[in-house]
Amino acid sequence: MVQLQIELPTIQNWNCHNCSGCCKQHGIFITEEEQRRIETQGWEASGELPQGIEPIVKVGRKKVRLAQQPDGACIFLDDQGLCRIHGKFGEAAKPLACRIYPYAFHPKGDGITVSLRFSCPSVTQNLGKSLVRQKKDIREIAELVVPKNREETPPPKLTGQTQLDWEETLEIVNRLDLSMEDEATPITLKLLRTLFWLNLIEQTNYQNIRGERLAELLDLLVEATPAEVPSIPEAVAPAKVALMQFRLLAGQYARKDTFASMDTSFRGRFRQLKAAARLSSGKGALPQLHPDLGEVSVSALEGSFGPVPDEAEELLTRYFRVKIQGMHFCGPAYYDTSLIEGFQALVLTYPITLWLARWRAVTQKRTSITPEDIREALQIVDHQHGYSQVFGTWSSKKRVTTIAHSGNLEKLLTWYAQ
Ligand code: SF4
């Protein structure tokens, strides 16, 4: 049998540190086979699970998920923060979704590339062994989830209806990664420069620029960009309408939405509508949408909070590089979005992370952000990015392209990085 070609991010370490965060944040959908397996494990008769909750819940007509405790934790999470299924029957007895997290596997040419979810604190802190040293174990998990017809998966479109082949698409992905590589350049400037050359690529007519000519054009653009964008320009306020769209998107990222914590009552929905009205108007107090983000006024998140702390640069650079190398921003990994639109959505997570970091700082009565604020905010953002159904809707995608095509993405970057 041909071995699965698997590419790992060389800059990332990870091992599970049993923080149990993933078992408290995610609703775990299971297959029929997993349902049968769990039912034969005899949990209900054992009396080991919290009483009064059916361990498996039907969602609609076809889906099934594990039940959650009142605080949102999985029904199988014990008081020590450990998985009861794992403890009693071993790792392989758990649902596949639990075994995969925080990995994400995506097609890349004739192989598979691996990304990680930065909602996991061990990922953001780069804790554990190098992924490269764990290749055998990661390949085993990948083989459980990668579809047999993966080699037939076409690359994501470049933009609109423009379809390049895998080789050409990967030329662009490699240049995106290269643009993020330099550790001496601040992340804000790296993102501004990348957007600059990608905007030019978006406007290019590809009828005659294919193959080697595309590679030459990319080299030329990437090399010339630092002279065109030599430094971070002075912050200019984004247009009001862009700020409104931005806050609405940011509010969606801030929502803590495990099934157990979702309030679908009339009161709950009214609260959500009120929050949306305040986010869009930019006036009044934001309600508490997340345990770390308290009731603060929208205007308190504006103004200067100081530059992005140097200590956060490594994390932010690693985040973008892992997402780029792992193709975790476009195509099947991001609501079938084209490469350019997906990258714009990924870049938008930067000012959103900084905005949520400000929100966390203001909640704690501070007027500057710390590396910890950024780390916590990034965990919130990446819990949702590419996974919350909201961001795959037409209106959310449209908000991102409207912000990007009006020149406001660059403004948001500099506005919230000051
Ligand atoms: S089944 Fe186990 S690993 Fe999966 S969410 Fe529940 S407690 Fe966590």
XYZ file of C-alpha atoms and ligand atoms in Angstrom:
426
model
C 0.000 0.000 0.000
C 1.304 3.497 -0.888
C 2.097 5.493 2.227
C 0.066 8.666 2.742
C 2.220 11.727 1.993
C 1.828 13.998 4.984
C 3.279 17.472 5.500
C 3.635 18.883 9.015
C 4.265 22.432 10.224
C 7.930 22.401 11.270
C 7.499 25.363 13.640
C 4.819 23.820 15.845
C 5.002 21.637 18.945
C 2.054 19.972 20.583
C 0.989 17.349 23.090
C -2.211 17.134 25.105
C -1.767 18.505 28.637
C -5.186 17.346 29.885
C -6.537 20.855 30.415
C -9.951 19.437 29.304
C -10.771 22.720 27.536
C -11.754 20.914 24.316
C -14.170 18.661 26.251
C -15.883 21.791 27.626
C -16.041 23.869 24.469
C -17.145 21.557 21.695
C -20.315 19.693 20.920
C -19.185 16.187 19.873
C -21.176 14.709 16.990
C -20.817 10.957 16.629
C -21.421 8.424 13.878
C -23.892 5.521 14.109
C -20.986 3.160 14.663
C -19.642 5.297 17.514
C -23.120 5.490 19.019
C -23.369 1.684 18.983
C -19.891 1.385 20.514
C -20.674 3.795 23.371
C -24.033 2.137 24.017
C -22.357 -1.239 24.436
C -19.856 0.219 26.941
C -22.609 -0.002 29.567
C -22.447 3.540 30.933
C -26.072 3.881 31.948
C -26.010 0.755 34.126
C -22.626 1.666 35.659
C -23.958 4.755 37.449
C -20.660 6.561 36.740
C -22.159 9.367 34.674
C -23.962 12.443 36.065
C -27.519 11.361 36.860
C -30.591 12.521 34.991
C -28.904 13.167 31.614
C -29.217 10.799 28.649
C -25.588 10.391 27.450
C -26.483 10.523 23.743
C -28.712 13.204 22.240
C -30.468 13.301 18.856
C -30.109 16.549 16.918
C -32.722 16.865 14.182
C -33.542 13.718 12.229
C -30.069 12.479 11.351
C -27.418 13.804 13.727
C -26.420 12.449 17.099
C -24.087 13.996 19.661
C -22.774 13.400 23.155
C -24.787 15.098 25.895
C -23.334 17.970 27.878
C -23.388 18.730 31.572
C -25.062 21.978 32.685
C -21.712 23.884 32.424
C -21.215 22.724 28.814
C -18.708 19.957 29.629
C -19.087 16.624 27.854
C -21.083 14.062 29.803
C -18.019 11.787 29.827
C -15.694 14.336 31.432
C -15.057 13.406 35.064
C -14.386 15.640 38.086
C -10.618 15.365 37.536
C -11.006 16.716 33.989
C -10.342 13.321 32.406
C -12.310 11.382 29.809
C -14.154 8.422 31.268
C -14.198 6.563 27.928
C -10.448 6.991 27.537
C -9.813 5.974 31.146
C -11.887 2.801 30.976
C -11.545 1.605 27.377
C -8.479 3.378 25.962
C -7.880 6.191 23.499
C -9.149 4.290 20.447
C -12.597 3.841 22.063
C -13.298 7.599 21.996
C -15.240 9.252 19.161
C -13.034 10.145 16.208
C -13.726 13.876 16.686
C -12.027 13.699 20.111
C -9.031 11.803 18.745
C -8.459 14.252 15.908
C -8.567 17.498 17.893
C -6.620 19.811 17.618
C -5.358 18.518 14.255
C -6.944 19.502 10.950
C -6.081 17.612 7.734
C -6.409 19.133 4.280
C -5.543 18.063 0.726
C -2.399 19.653 -0.693
C -1.493 18.468 -4.173
C -0.885 14.727 -4.057
C -0.632 14.616 -0.258
C -2.122 15.869 2.952
C -1.094 18.864 5.005
C -1.679 19.252 8.722
C -2.818 22.337 10.570
C -3.803 22.878 14.186
C -6.595 24.605 16.013
C -5.359 27.489 18.113
C -8.362 27.129 20.399
C -6.190 24.622 22.297
C -3.990 26.351 24.937
C -1.159 23.851 24.370
C -1.133 24.843 20.688
C -1.026 28.589 21.353
C 1.753 28.044 23.928
C 3.640 25.677 21.620
C 3.810 23.065 24.382
C 4.924 19.520 23.754
C 7.040 17.605 21.269
C 7.739 18.823 17.762
C 5.008 17.602 15.386
C 7.672 16.388 12.996
C 8.827 13.926 15.662
C 5.262 12.609 15.974
C 4.744 11.999 12.266
C 3.945 8.277 12.617
C 1.152 8.862 15.172
C -0.274 11.800 13.235
C -0.275 9.761 10.015
C -2.263 7.032 11.782
C -4.951 9.553 12.768
C -4.920 11.102 9.280
C -5.523 7.703 7.691
C -8.734 7.408 9.704
C -10.209 10.615 8.303
C -8.709 11.333 4.905
C -11.139 10.338 2.118
C -9.957 7.691 -0.353
C -10.542 10.004 -3.328
C -8.400 12.814 -1.848
C -6.110 12.890 -4.901
C -9.051 13.961 -7.031
C -9.693 17.015 -4.845
C -9.090 20.117 -6.972
C -7.212 23.067 -5.478
C -9.334 25.934 -4.155
C -10.175 28.556 -6.779
C -7.796 31.508 -6.748
C -10.613 34.057 -6.734
C -14.087 34.206 -8.276
C -14.069 31.636 -11.073
C -10.285 31.587 -11.656
C -9.011 28.043 -11.231
C -5.272 27.328 -11.269
C -3.738 23.852 -11.042
C -2.220 22.477 -7.830
C 1.342 23.422 -8.762
C 0.395 27.034 -9.450
C -1.792 27.242 -6.353
C 1.050 25.956 -4.184
C 3.429 28.532 -5.711
C 1.128 31.202 -4.237
C 0.714 29.397 -0.893
C 4.513 29.079 -0.599
C 4.927 32.825 -1.238
C 2.310 33.576 1.443
C 4.339 31.532 3.908
C 7.594 33.150 2.774
C 6.082 36.586 3.379
C 5.364 35.612 7.003
C 8.735 34.003 7.668
C 10.994 36.900 8.664
C 11.082 37.049 12.463
C 12.564 40.560 12.551
C 9.565 42.157 10.783
C 6.501 42.966 12.931
C 3.448 40.862 12.142
C 1.376 43.958 11.251
C 3.869 44.924 8.558
C 4.158 41.356 7.249
C 0.383 41.177 6.819
C 0.206 44.610 5.139
C 2.921 43.611 2.691
C 1.281 40.287 1.903
C -2.070 41.967 1.264
C -0.303 44.446 -1.017
C 1.060 41.819 -3.435
C -1.996 39.602 -3.124
C -4.213 42.538 -4.176
C -2.121 42.794 -7.355
C -2.444 39.052 -7.940
C -6.218 39.399 -7.547
C -6.296 41.937 -10.379
C -4.124 39.902 -12.777
C -5.551 38.307 -15.898
C -4.448 34.663 -15.835
C -5.056 33.796 -19.455
C -1.403 34.286 -20.348
C 0.266 34.107 -16.957
C 0.462 30.458 -16.024
C 3.138 28.008 -14.921
C 6.654 29.459 -14.881
C 5.461 32.927 -15.804
C 3.256 32.967 -12.715
C 6.187 31.872 -10.526
C 8.334 34.685 -12.005
C 5.584 37.240 -11.409
C 5.211 36.100 -7.795
C 8.959 36.370 -7.164
C 8.979 39.853 -8.629
C 6.030 41.029 -6.536
C 7.249 39.528 -3.260
C 10.730 41.018 -3.755
C 9.436 44.466 -4.733
C 6.827 44.782 -1.977
C 9.084 45.893 0.942
C 10.068 48.964 -1.097
C 6.385 49.729 -1.759
C 5.343 49.162 1.891
C 8.522 50.097 3.801
C 6.919 50.552 7.234
C 3.608 50.458 9.073
C 1.739 53.570 7.936
C 0.149 55.936 10.440
C -3.183 54.562 11.658
C -6.202 55.989 9.828
C -9.711 55.319 11.146
C -11.586 52.748 9.023
C -14.829 53.920 7.375
C -17.858 53.863 9.701
C -19.647 51.222 7.666
C -16.527 48.988 7.698
C -16.246 49.393 11.479
C -19.870 48.381 11.817
C -19.334 45.246 9.675
C -16.129 44.499 11.582
C -17.798 44.707 15.006
C -20.652 42.459 13.885
C -18.152 39.829 12.745
C -16.059 40.258 15.902
C -19.188 39.814 18.044
C -19.855 36.481 16.327
C -16.352 35.311 17.218
C -16.900 36.372 20.840
C -20.050 34.313 21.318
C -19.556 31.235 23.447
C -21.857 28.789 21.762
C -21.640 25.288 23.110
C -25.074 23.696 22.915
C -25.561 23.802 26.676
C -24.682 27.483 26.938
C -26.846 28.584 24.012
C -29.893 30.420 25.231
C -32.571 29.867 22.584
C -35.401 31.249 24.723
C -37.191 34.443 23.702
C -35.157 36.328 26.338
C -31.913 34.828 25.035
C -32.687 35.779 21.457
C -33.762 39.265 22.501
C -30.395 39.645 24.280
C -28.611 38.604 21.087
C -30.555 41.120 19.016
C -29.723 43.849 21.514
C -26.041 42.881 21.331
C -26.116 42.983 17.515
C -27.745 46.455 17.601
C -25.020 47.778 19.909
C -22.238 46.192 17.895
C -23.539 47.709 14.703
C -24.226 51.189 16.154
C -21.012 51.265 18.202
C -22.993 52.832 21.055
C -23.916 51.604 24.517
C -22.577 48.681 26.537
C -21.628 45.315 25.066
C -23.278 42.449 26.900
C -21.173 39.620 28.275
C -20.832 37.299 25.261
C -18.041 35.176 26.740
C -16.912 34.439 30.329
C -13.659 36.423 29.780
C -15.365 39.372 28.100
C -17.459 41.393 30.522
C -19.995 44.183 30.043
C -17.995 47.088 28.622
C -18.919 50.071 26.477
C -18.159 49.727 22.754
C -16.356 53.071 22.743
C -13.949 51.845 25.486
C -12.388 49.500 22.896
C -11.391 52.347 20.578
C -8.366 54.664 20.856
C -4.801 53.546 21.431
C -3.904 50.542 23.586
C -0.214 50.713 22.723
C 1.664 48.601 20.170
C 1.299 44.837 19.939
C 3.614 43.462 22.695
C 6.853 42.019 21.311
C 6.235 38.777 23.235
C 3.089 38.158 21.151
C 4.914 38.380 17.805
C 6.100 34.756 17.845
C 2.603 33.415 18.560
C 0.945 35.539 15.875
C 3.552 34.668 13.250
C 3.291 30.977 14.104
C -0.511 31.158 13.916
C -0.498 32.568 10.373
C 2.253 30.243 9.176
C 0.562 27.107 10.521
C -2.735 28.152 8.907
C -1.030 28.904 5.580
C 1.161 25.794 5.495
C -1.813 23.670 6.559
C -4.119 25.186 3.862
C -6.416 25.994 6.792
C -7.899 29.159 5.339
C -9.582 28.333 2.029
C -11.203 25.530 0.022
C -12.726 22.673 2.034
C -11.075 23.989 5.223
C -12.927 27.311 5.013
C -16.458 26.999 3.622
C -15.144 26.355 0.070
C -13.864 29.897 -0.150
C -11.312 30.859 -2.811
C -7.670 31.264 -1.837
C -7.688 35.067 -1.924
C -11.027 35.573 -0.146
C -10.025 32.928 2.417
C -6.732 34.695 3.050
C -8.518 38.018 3.507
C -10.815 36.358 6.085
C -7.742 34.912 7.819
C -6.036 38.328 7.943
C -9.218 39.827 9.409
C -8.797 37.511 12.423
C -5.788 39.673 13.359
C -7.652 42.944 14.126
C -10.498 40.837 15.559
C -8.044 39.130 17.937
C -6.643 42.521 18.955
C -10.173 43.902 19.457
C -11.117 40.957 21.686
C -7.794 41.349 23.532
C -8.799 44.977 24.213
C -12.199 43.775 25.416
C -10.482 41.355 27.839
C -8.138 44.127 29.033
C -11.015 46.591 29.627
C -12.961 43.867 31.467
C -9.968 43.693 33.816
C -9.844 47.515 34.036
C -6.646 47.912 31.991
C -5.913 50.262 29.079
C -3.115 48.278 27.436
C -3.068 44.721 26.162
C -0.757 41.980 27.366
C 0.552 38.873 25.511
C -1.889 36.881 27.652
C -4.836 38.976 26.383
C -3.739 38.195 22.824
C -3.301 34.502 23.512
C -6.726 34.185 25.134
C -8.344 36.227 22.359
C -6.726 34.085 19.670
C -8.058 30.955 21.362
C -11.573 32.424 21.209
C -11.171 33.444 17.565
C -9.753 30.162 16.343
C -12.444 28.187 18.129
C -14.854 29.722 15.616
C -12.792 30.478 12.492
C -13.675 27.921 9.840
C -15.929 25.993 12.249
C -18.854 28.230 13.208
C -21.568 27.908 10.562
C -22.096 31.676 10.754
C -18.878 32.473 8.891
C -19.824 30.249 5.965
C -23.010 32.193 5.234
C -23.312 34.452 2.215
C -23.725 37.561 4.393
C -20.595 36.896 6.482
C -18.493 36.192 3.389
C -19.861 39.347 1.789
C -18.910 41.397 4.871
C -15.299 40.218 4.579
C -15.000 40.969 0.859
C -16.658 44.372 1.306
C -14.125 45.262 4.008
C -11.214 43.966 1.892
C -12.243 45.549 -1.413
C -12.856 48.972 0.122
C -9.275 49.224 1.464
C -10.543 48.950 5.036
C -8.825 45.669 5.866
C -5.432 47.415 5.920
C -6.924 50.272 7.954
C -8.375 47.857 10.535
C -4.975 46.189 10.849
C -3.144 49.407 11.667
C -6.038 50.880 13.693
C -6.169 48.053 16.236
C -2.398 47.409 16.289
C -1.674 50.834 17.827
S -15.740 11.786 24.840
Fe -14.007 12.111 26.203
S -12.466 13.180 24.934
Fe -14.442 13.347 23.851
S -15.291 15.330 24.547
Fe -16.113 13.706 25.908
S -14.713 13.689 27.672
Fe -13.656 14.762 26.003
